[in-house]
Structure formats: structure tokens, C-alpha cells
PDB file of C-alpha atoms in Angstrom:
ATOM      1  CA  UNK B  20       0.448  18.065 -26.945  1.00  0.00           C
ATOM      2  CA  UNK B  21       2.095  17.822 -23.874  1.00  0.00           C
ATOM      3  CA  UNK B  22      -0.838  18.868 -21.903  1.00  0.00           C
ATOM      4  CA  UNK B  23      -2.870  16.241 -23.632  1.00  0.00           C
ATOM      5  CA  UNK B  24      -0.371  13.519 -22.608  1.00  0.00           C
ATOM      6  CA  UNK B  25      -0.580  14.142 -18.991  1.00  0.00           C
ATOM      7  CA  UNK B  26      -4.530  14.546 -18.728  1.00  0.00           C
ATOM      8  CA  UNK B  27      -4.615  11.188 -20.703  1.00  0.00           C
ATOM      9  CA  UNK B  28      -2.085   9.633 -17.937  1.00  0.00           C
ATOM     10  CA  UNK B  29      -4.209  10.893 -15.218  1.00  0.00           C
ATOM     11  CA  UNK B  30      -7.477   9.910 -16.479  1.00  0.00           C
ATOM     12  CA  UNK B  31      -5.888   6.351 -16.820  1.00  0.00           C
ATOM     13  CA  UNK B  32      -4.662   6.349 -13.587  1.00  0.00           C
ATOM     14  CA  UNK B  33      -8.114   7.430 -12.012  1.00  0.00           C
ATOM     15  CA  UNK B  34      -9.731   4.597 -13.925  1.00  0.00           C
ATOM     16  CA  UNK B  35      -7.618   1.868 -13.215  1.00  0.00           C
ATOM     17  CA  UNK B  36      -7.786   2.707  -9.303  1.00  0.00           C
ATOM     18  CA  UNK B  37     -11.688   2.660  -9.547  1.00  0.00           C
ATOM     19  CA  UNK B  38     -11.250  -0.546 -11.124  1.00  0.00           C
ATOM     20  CA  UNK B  39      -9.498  -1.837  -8.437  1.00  0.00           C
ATOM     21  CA  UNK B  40     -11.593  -0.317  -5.874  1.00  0.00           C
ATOM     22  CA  UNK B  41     -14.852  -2.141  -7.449  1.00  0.00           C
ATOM     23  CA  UNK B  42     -13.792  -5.377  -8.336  1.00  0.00           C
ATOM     24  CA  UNK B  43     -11.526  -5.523  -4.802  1.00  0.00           C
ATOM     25  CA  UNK B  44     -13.704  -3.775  -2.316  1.00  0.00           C
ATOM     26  CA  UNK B  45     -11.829  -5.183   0.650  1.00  0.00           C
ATOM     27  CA  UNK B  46      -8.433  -3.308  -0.321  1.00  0.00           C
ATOM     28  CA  UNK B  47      -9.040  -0.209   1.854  1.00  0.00           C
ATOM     29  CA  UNK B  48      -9.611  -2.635   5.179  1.00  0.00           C
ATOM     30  CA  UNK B  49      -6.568  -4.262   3.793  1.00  0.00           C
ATOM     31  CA  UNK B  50      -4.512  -0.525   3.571  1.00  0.00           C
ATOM     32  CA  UNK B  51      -5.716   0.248   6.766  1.00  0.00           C
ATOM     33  CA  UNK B  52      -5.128  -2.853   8.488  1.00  0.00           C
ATOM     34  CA  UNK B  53      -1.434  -4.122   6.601  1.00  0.00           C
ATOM     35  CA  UNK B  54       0.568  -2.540   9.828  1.00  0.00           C
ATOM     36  CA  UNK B  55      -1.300  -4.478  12.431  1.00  0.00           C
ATOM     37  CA  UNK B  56       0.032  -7.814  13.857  1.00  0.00           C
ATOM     38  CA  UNK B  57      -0.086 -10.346  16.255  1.00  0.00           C
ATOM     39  CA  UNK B  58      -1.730  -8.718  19.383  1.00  0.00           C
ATOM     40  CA  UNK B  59      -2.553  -5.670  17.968  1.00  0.00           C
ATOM     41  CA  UNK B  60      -4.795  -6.953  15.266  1.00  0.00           C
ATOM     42  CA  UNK B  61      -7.280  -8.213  18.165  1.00  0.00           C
ATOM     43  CA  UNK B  62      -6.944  -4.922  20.128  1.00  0.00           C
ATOM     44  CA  UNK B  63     -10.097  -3.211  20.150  1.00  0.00           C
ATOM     45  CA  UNK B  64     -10.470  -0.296  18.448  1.00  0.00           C
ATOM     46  CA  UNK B  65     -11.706   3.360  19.230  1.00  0.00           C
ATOM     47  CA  UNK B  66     -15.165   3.684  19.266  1.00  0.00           C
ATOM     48  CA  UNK B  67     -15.926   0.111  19.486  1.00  0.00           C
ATOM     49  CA  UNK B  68     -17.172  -2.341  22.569  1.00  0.00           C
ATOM     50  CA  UNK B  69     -15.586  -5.440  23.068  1.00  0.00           C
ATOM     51  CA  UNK B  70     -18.800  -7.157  21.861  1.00  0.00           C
ATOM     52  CA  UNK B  71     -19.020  -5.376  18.991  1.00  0.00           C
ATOM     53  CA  UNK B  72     -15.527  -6.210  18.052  1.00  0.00           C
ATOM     54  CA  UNK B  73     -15.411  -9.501  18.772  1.00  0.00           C
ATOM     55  CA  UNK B  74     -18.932  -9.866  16.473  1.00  0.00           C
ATOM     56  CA  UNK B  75     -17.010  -7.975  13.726  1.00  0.00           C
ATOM     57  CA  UNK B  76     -14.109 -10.811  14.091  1.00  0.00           C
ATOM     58  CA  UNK B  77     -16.338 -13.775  13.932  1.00  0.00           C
ATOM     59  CA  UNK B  78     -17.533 -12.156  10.889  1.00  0.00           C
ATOM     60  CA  UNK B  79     -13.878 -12.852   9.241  1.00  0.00           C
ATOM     61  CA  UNK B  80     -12.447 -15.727  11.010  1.00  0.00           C
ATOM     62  CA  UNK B  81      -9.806 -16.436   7.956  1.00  0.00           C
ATOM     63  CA  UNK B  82      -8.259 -12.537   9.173  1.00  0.00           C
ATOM     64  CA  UNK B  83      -8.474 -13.088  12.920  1.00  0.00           C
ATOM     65  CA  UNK B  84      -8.005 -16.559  13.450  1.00  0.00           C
ATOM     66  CA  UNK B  85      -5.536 -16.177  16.410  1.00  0.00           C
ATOM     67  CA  UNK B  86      -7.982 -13.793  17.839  1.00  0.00           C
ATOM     68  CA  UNK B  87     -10.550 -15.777  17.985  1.00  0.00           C
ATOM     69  CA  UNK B  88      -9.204 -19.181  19.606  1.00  0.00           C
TER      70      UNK B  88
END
């Protein structure tokens, strides 16, 4: 019974973050980005030019606004 208890926890848990993930699809740049600030968010990053960056930015203005001024 026990057994049965914990798969049903886990199988809820499983659906409700692939629930998030497809009605929020943004939340993993939002993970991945929560630490930057300030200066760093407009750093460029690895494997990027500075014109492809800055294209990126201009895509989301409302997320790099001080970047971008």
C-alpha cells in the first residue's frame, strides 16, 4: 500500500512540473537567469558575439531594459 502511495506522489509530481513547463515555457530562462543582475545580466555570454547578444536582447526589451539604453 505503501508502495502505491509513493508511485502515486511521484507520478503527481512529474505531472504537475510538465504542466508548468508547458503552459510557462519561459521558466527555465527564468531558473537560469534569477542570479544575474545589474551588469551581469548584459554581459555576454560564452559562445555568443556581441551582435548576436545584443539581437537576442532587443528581442526582450521588458528583461534587459537597462541593457539596452
Amino acid at each position: 500500500m505503501d508502495k502505491k502511495i509513493i508511485l502515486y506522489i511521484l507520478i503527481g509530481i512529474v505531472l504537475i512540473v510538465l504542466l508548468l513547463f508547458t503552459l510557462f515555457p519561459n521558466i527555465i530562462y527564468v531558473i537560469k537567469d534569477s542570479g544575474k543582475t545589474g551588469s551581469d545580466l548584459c554581459d555576454v555570454p560564452e559562445g555568443q558575439t556581441v551582435e548576436q547578444w545584443q539581437e537576442h536582447m532587443s528581442h526582450h526589451p521588458e528583461m534587459y531594459r537597462e541593457c539596452l539604453s
